[in-house]
XYZ file of C-alpha atoms in Angstrom:
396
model
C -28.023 115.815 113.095
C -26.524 112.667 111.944
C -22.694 111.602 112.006
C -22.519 108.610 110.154
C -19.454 107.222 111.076
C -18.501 105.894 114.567
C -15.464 107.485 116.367
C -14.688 104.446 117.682
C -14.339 102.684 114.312
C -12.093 106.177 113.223
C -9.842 105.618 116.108
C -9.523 101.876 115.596
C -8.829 102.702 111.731
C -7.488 105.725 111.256
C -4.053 105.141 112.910
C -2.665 102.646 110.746
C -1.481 99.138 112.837
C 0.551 96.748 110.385
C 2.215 97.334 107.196
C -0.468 98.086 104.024
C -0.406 94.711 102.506
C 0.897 90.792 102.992
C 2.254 91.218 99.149
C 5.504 91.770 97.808
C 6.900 95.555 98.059
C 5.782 97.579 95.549
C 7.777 98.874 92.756
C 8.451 103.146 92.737
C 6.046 103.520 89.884
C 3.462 101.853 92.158
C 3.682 104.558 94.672
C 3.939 107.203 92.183
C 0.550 105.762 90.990
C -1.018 105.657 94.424
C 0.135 109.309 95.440
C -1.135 110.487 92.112
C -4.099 108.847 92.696
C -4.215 109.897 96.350
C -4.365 113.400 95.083
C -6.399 113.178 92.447
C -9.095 111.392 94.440
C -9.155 113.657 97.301
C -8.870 117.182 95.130
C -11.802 115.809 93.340
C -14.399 114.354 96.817
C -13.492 116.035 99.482
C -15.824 118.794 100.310
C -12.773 121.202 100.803
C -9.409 119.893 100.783
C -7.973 123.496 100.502
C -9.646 124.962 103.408
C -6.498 124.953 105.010
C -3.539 124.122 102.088
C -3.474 126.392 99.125
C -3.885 123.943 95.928
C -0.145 124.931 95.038
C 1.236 124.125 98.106
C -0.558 120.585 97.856
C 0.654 119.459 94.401
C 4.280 120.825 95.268
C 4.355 117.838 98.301
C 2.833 115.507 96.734
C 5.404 116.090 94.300
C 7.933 115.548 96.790
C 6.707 112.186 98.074
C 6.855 111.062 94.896
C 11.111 111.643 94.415
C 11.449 110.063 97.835
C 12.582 106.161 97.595
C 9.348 104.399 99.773
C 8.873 101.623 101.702
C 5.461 100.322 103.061
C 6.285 102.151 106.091
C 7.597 105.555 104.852
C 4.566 105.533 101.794
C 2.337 105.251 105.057
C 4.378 108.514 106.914
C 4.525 110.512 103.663
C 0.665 110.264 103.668
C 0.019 110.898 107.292
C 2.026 113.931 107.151
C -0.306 115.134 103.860
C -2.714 114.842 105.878
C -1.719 116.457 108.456
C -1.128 119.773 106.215
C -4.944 119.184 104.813
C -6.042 119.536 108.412
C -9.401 117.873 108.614
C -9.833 115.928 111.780
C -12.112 113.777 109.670
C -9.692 113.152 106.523
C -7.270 109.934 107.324
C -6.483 106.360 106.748
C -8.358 103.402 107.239
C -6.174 99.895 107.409
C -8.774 97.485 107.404
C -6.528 94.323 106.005
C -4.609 92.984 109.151
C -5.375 95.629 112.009
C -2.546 94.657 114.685
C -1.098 96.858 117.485
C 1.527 96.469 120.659
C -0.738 95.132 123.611
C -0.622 98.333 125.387
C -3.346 101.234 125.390
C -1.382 104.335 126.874
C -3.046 107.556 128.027
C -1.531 110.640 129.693
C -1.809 112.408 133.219
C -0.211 115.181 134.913
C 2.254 112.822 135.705
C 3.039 111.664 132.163
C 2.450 108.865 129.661
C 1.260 105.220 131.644
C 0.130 101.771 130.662
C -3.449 102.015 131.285
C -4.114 98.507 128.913
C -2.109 95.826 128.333
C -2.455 92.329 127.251
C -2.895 88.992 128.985
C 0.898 88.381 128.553
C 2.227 91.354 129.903
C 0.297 92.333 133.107
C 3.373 93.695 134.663
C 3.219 96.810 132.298
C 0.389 98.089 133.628
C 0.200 101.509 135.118
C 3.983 102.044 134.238
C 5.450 105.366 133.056
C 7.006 105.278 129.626
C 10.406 106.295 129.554
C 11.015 105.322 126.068
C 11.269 103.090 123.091
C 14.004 101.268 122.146
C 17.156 103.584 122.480
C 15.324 106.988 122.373
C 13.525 109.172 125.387
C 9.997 109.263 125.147
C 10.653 113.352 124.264
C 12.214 112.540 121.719
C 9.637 110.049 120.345
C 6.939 112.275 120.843
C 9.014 115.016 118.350
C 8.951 112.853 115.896
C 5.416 112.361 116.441
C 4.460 115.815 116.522
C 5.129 116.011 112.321
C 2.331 113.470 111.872
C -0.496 114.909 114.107
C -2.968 117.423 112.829
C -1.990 120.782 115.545
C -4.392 123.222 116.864
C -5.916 121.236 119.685
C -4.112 119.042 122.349
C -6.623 116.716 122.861
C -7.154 115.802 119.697
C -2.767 115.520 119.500
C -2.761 113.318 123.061
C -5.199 110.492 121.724
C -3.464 110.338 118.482
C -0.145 110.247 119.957
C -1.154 107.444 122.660
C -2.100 105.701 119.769
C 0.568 105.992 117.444
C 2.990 105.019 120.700
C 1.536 101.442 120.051
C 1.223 101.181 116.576
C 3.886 98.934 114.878
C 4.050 100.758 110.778
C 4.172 104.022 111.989
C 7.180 103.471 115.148
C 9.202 101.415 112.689
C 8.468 103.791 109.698
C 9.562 107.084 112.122
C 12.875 105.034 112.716
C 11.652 104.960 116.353
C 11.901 100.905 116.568
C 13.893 98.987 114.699
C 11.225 96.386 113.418
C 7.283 96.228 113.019
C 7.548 92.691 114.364
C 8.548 93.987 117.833
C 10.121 96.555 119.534
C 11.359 97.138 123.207
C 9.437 99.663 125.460
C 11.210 101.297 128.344
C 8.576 101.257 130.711
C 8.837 102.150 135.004
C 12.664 101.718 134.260
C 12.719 98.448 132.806
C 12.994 97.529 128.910
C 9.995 94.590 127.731
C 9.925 93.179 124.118
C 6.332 93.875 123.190
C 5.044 91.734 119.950
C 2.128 93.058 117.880
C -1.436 91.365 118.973
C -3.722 90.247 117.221
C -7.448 92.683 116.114
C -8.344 92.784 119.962
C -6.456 95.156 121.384
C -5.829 96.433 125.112
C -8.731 97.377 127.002
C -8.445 100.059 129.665
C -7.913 98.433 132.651
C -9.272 100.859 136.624
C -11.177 100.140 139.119
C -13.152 103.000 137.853
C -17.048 103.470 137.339
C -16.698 105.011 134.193
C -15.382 101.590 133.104
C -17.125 99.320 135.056
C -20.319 98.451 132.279
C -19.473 97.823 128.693
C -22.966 98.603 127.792
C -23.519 101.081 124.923
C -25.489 103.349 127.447
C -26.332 102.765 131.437
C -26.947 104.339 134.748
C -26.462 103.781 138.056
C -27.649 105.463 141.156
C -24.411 106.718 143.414
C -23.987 109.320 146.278
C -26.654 107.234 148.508
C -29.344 107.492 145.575
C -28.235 111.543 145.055
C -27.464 111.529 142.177
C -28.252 109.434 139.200
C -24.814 108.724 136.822
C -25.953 108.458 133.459
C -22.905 106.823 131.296
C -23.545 107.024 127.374
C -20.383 105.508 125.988
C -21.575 104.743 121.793
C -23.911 106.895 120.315
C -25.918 103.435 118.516
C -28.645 101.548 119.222
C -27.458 98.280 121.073
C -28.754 94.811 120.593
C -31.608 93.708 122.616
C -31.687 97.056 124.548
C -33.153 99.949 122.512
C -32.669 103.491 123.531
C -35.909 104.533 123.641
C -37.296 101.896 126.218
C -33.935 102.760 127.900
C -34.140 106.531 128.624
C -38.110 105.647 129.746
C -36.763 102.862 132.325
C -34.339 105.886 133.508
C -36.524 108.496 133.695
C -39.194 106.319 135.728
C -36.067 105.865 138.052
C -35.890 109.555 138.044
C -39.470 109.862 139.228
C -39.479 107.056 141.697
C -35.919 107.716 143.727
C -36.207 111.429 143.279
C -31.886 112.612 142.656
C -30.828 115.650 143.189
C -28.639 115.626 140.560
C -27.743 113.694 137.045
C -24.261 113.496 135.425
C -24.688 112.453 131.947
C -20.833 110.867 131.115
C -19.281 111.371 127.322
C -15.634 110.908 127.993
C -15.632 107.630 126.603
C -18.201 108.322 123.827
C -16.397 108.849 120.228
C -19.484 109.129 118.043
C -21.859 107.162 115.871
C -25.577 108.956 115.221
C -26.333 112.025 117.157
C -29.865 111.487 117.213
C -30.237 108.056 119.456
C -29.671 110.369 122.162
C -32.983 112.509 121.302
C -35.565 110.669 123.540
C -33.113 111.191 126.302
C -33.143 114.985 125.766
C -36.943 115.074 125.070
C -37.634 114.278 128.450
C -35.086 116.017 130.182
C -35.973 119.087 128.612
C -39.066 118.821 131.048
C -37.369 117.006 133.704
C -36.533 119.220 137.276
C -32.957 117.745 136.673
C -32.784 120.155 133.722
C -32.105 123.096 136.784
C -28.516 124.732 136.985
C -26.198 122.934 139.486
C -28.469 119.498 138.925
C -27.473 118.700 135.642
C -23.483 118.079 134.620
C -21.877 116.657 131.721
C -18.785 115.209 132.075
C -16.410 115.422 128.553
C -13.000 114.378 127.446
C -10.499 113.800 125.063
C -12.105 110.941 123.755
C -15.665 113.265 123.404
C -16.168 113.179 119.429
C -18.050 113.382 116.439
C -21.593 112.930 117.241
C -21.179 112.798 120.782
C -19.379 116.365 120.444
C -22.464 117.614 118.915
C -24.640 115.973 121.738
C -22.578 118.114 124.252
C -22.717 120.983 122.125
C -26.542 120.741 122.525
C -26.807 120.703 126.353
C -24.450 123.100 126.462
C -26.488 125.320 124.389
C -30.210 124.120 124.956
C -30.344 122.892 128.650
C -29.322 124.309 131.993
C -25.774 121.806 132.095
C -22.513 122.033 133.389
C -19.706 121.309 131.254
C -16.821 119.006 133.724
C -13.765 117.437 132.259
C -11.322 117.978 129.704
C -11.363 120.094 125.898
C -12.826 117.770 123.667
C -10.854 115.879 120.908
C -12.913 117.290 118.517
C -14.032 120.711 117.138
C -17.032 121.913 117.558
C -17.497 123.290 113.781
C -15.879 120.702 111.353
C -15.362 118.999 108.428
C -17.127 115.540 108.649
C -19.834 112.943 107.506
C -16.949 110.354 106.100
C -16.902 108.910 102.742
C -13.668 106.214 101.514
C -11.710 104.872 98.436
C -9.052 102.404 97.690
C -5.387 103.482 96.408
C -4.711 101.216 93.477
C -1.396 99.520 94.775
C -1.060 99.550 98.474
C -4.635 98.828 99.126
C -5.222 101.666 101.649
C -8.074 102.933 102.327
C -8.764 106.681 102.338
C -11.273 108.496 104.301
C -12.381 112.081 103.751
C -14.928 114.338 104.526
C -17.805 115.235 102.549
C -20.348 117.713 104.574
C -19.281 121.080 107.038
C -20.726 121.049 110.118
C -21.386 124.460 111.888
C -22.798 122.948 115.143
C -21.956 126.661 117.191
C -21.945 129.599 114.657
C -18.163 131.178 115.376
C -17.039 128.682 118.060
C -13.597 127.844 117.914
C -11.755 124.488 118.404
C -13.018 121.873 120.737
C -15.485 122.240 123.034
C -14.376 123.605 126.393
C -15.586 122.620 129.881
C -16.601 125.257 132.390
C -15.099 123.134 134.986
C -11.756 121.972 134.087
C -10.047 118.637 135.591
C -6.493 116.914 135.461
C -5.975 113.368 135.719
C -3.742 111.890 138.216
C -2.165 108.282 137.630
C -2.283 108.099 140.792
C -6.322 108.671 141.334
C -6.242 106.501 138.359
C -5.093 103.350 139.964
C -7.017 103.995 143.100
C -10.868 103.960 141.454
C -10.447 107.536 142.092
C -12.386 109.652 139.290
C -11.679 113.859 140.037
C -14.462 114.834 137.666
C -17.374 113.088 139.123
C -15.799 113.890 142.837
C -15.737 117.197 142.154
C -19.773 117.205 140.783
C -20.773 115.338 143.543
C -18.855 118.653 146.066
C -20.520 121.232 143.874
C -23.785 122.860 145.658
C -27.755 122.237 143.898
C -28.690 125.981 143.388
């Protein structure tokens, strides 16, 4: 199967990071025209935008956003919480006109939420605890949140709240932060003025070997030549390095160190085409690493899309382990993204237009048989629990 849209694109999109346009606010009839045409548009593509709101109970809040008195910011909120009652993991906005976000990539732990990114001008925030923003607790923040993110699966609610804690339209259109042009963080104690960056935004920044190669796909041979780590991070071909003359390279590895063991990593794979992967799976489907206890696949909140449905196949088809966290997203879902324009704002719309039934009655993200929590405090020492705790597990 094919997903032809790239997780990593959704995430980068989807979560709106400056205000719609660099024009002139628009006029009330503008966003009664946009919201109509919102409503229209989806109602008429989406493959089915009442799976989960009744066609009533749709018009009725539409209807509602249109008597409220909008701003850029609150036109972008009234929309995210639509969207939120449609309930499609794959239905959102795209803001492709001047993509900028607070130099800080966030991510949450046992602990709580940290810095686990930030910018070249703020290197002191990293690996701080977020206390708040601006004069409210970060509890509070993250109730106001909670109105805008699609429920049913906390993974799928902790990377869309991490990114919405960095995203200038939607803090200043919650009432969270005074201004889109900057806001103050409370961060390990200590309040910082943050300014929106430019497109690039904060990288994840550990001493980890999950993160260590920013190669689409890669391996490396740890646990004195053990076991071979197998990290497939973008489910696309990359430039100069083609898959298929990749997974024979690996594979002749295989056969000339002899591991005990391969972990095939997805946590930081969001999606792209599901069927790179297949000359991979060809030949481990004959491999001796395709044994119980010698074959582990690590997944994660950021496991999605077509890397979901990779995960979903050795779950199903080969002799894996399953290590990690619930994926982000669910294993039977609405997907295969198509777009359009409003007429006003400029925003563009994504929605689904195919059902996938990957697992016939499996519910919600896909589970691990092994479940791990993050520490902050593993995090910051290069200190990675799910491939420490393959590496303990016996080779039946």
């Amino acid at each position: 199967m094919k997903q032809k849209i790239s997780f990593i694109v959704f995430l980068l999109l989807a979560v709106l990071t400056s205000t719609p346009s660099k024009g002139q606010e628009m006029t009330s009839q503008q966003y009664v025209e946009d919201i109509d045409f919102f409503g229209h548009e989806l109602a008429h593509r989406h493959k089915n935008l009442f799976a989960k709101i009744s066609k009533d109970d749709f018009s009725n809040k539409l209807l509602l956003v249109k008597g409220q008195s909008l701003t850029k910011q609150s036109f972008v909120i009234a929309l995210l919480k639509l969207i939120k009652e449609i309930g499609d993991e794959h239905t959102m906005i795209f803001e492709s006109n001047y993509p900028k976000a607070y130099p800080i990539k966030f991510d949450i732990f046992k602990e709580g939420i940290f810095v686990v990114g930030a910018g070249p001008s703020y290197p002191a925030l990293l690996y701080q605890q977020l206390d708040g923003i601006e004069d409210q607790a970060t509890a509070e923040i993250i109730k106001a949140l909670t109105t805008l993110i699609k429920e049913g699966n906390p993974s799928y609610y902790d990377v869309y709240l991490t990114r919405m804690l960095a995203n200038p339209t939607i803090l200043n259109g919650i009432s969270v932060s005074r201004s889109d042009l900057k806001t103050d963080f409370i961060l390990g104690g200590k309040r910082h003025t943050c300014y929106p960056d430019e497109p690039q935004r904060a990288k994840i920044q550990a001493p980890l070997l999950r993160y260590s190669n920013n190669d689409n796909y890669w391996y490396s041979l740890i646990d004195n030549k053990q076991t071979l780590y197998f990290n497939y991070q973008n489910c696309s071909q990359q430039v100069g390095k083609p898959f298929e003359a990749f997974s024979q390279q690996l594979f002749q590895e295989v056969e000339t160190v002899r591991p005990k063991r391969i972990i095939i990593d997805l946590r930081n794979n969001s999606g792209g085409n599901s069927a790179i992967l297949q000359p991979f799976l060809e030949k481990l489907k004959q491999s001796s690493l395709n044994t119980k206890g010698a074959l582990y696949v690590l997944i994660g909140k950021n496991t999605f899309s077509s890397a979901l449905m990779n995960a979903v196949d050795l779950k199903r088809n080969y002799n894996s382990i399953l290590v990690g966290e619930l994926t982000s997203g669910s294993v039977n879902h609405y997907g295969e993204i198509r777009g359009f324009q409003l007429p006003h704002s400029k925003l563009e719309i994504g929605y689904s237009t195919r059902y996938w039934e990957v697992w016939k009655g499996y519910e919600g993200g896909l589970k691990p048989d092994h479940p791990i929590v993050y520490s902050i405090h593993n995090f910051k020492a290069g200190k990675d629990e799910a491939i420490d705790h393959v590496l303990t597990q016996d080779i039946y």
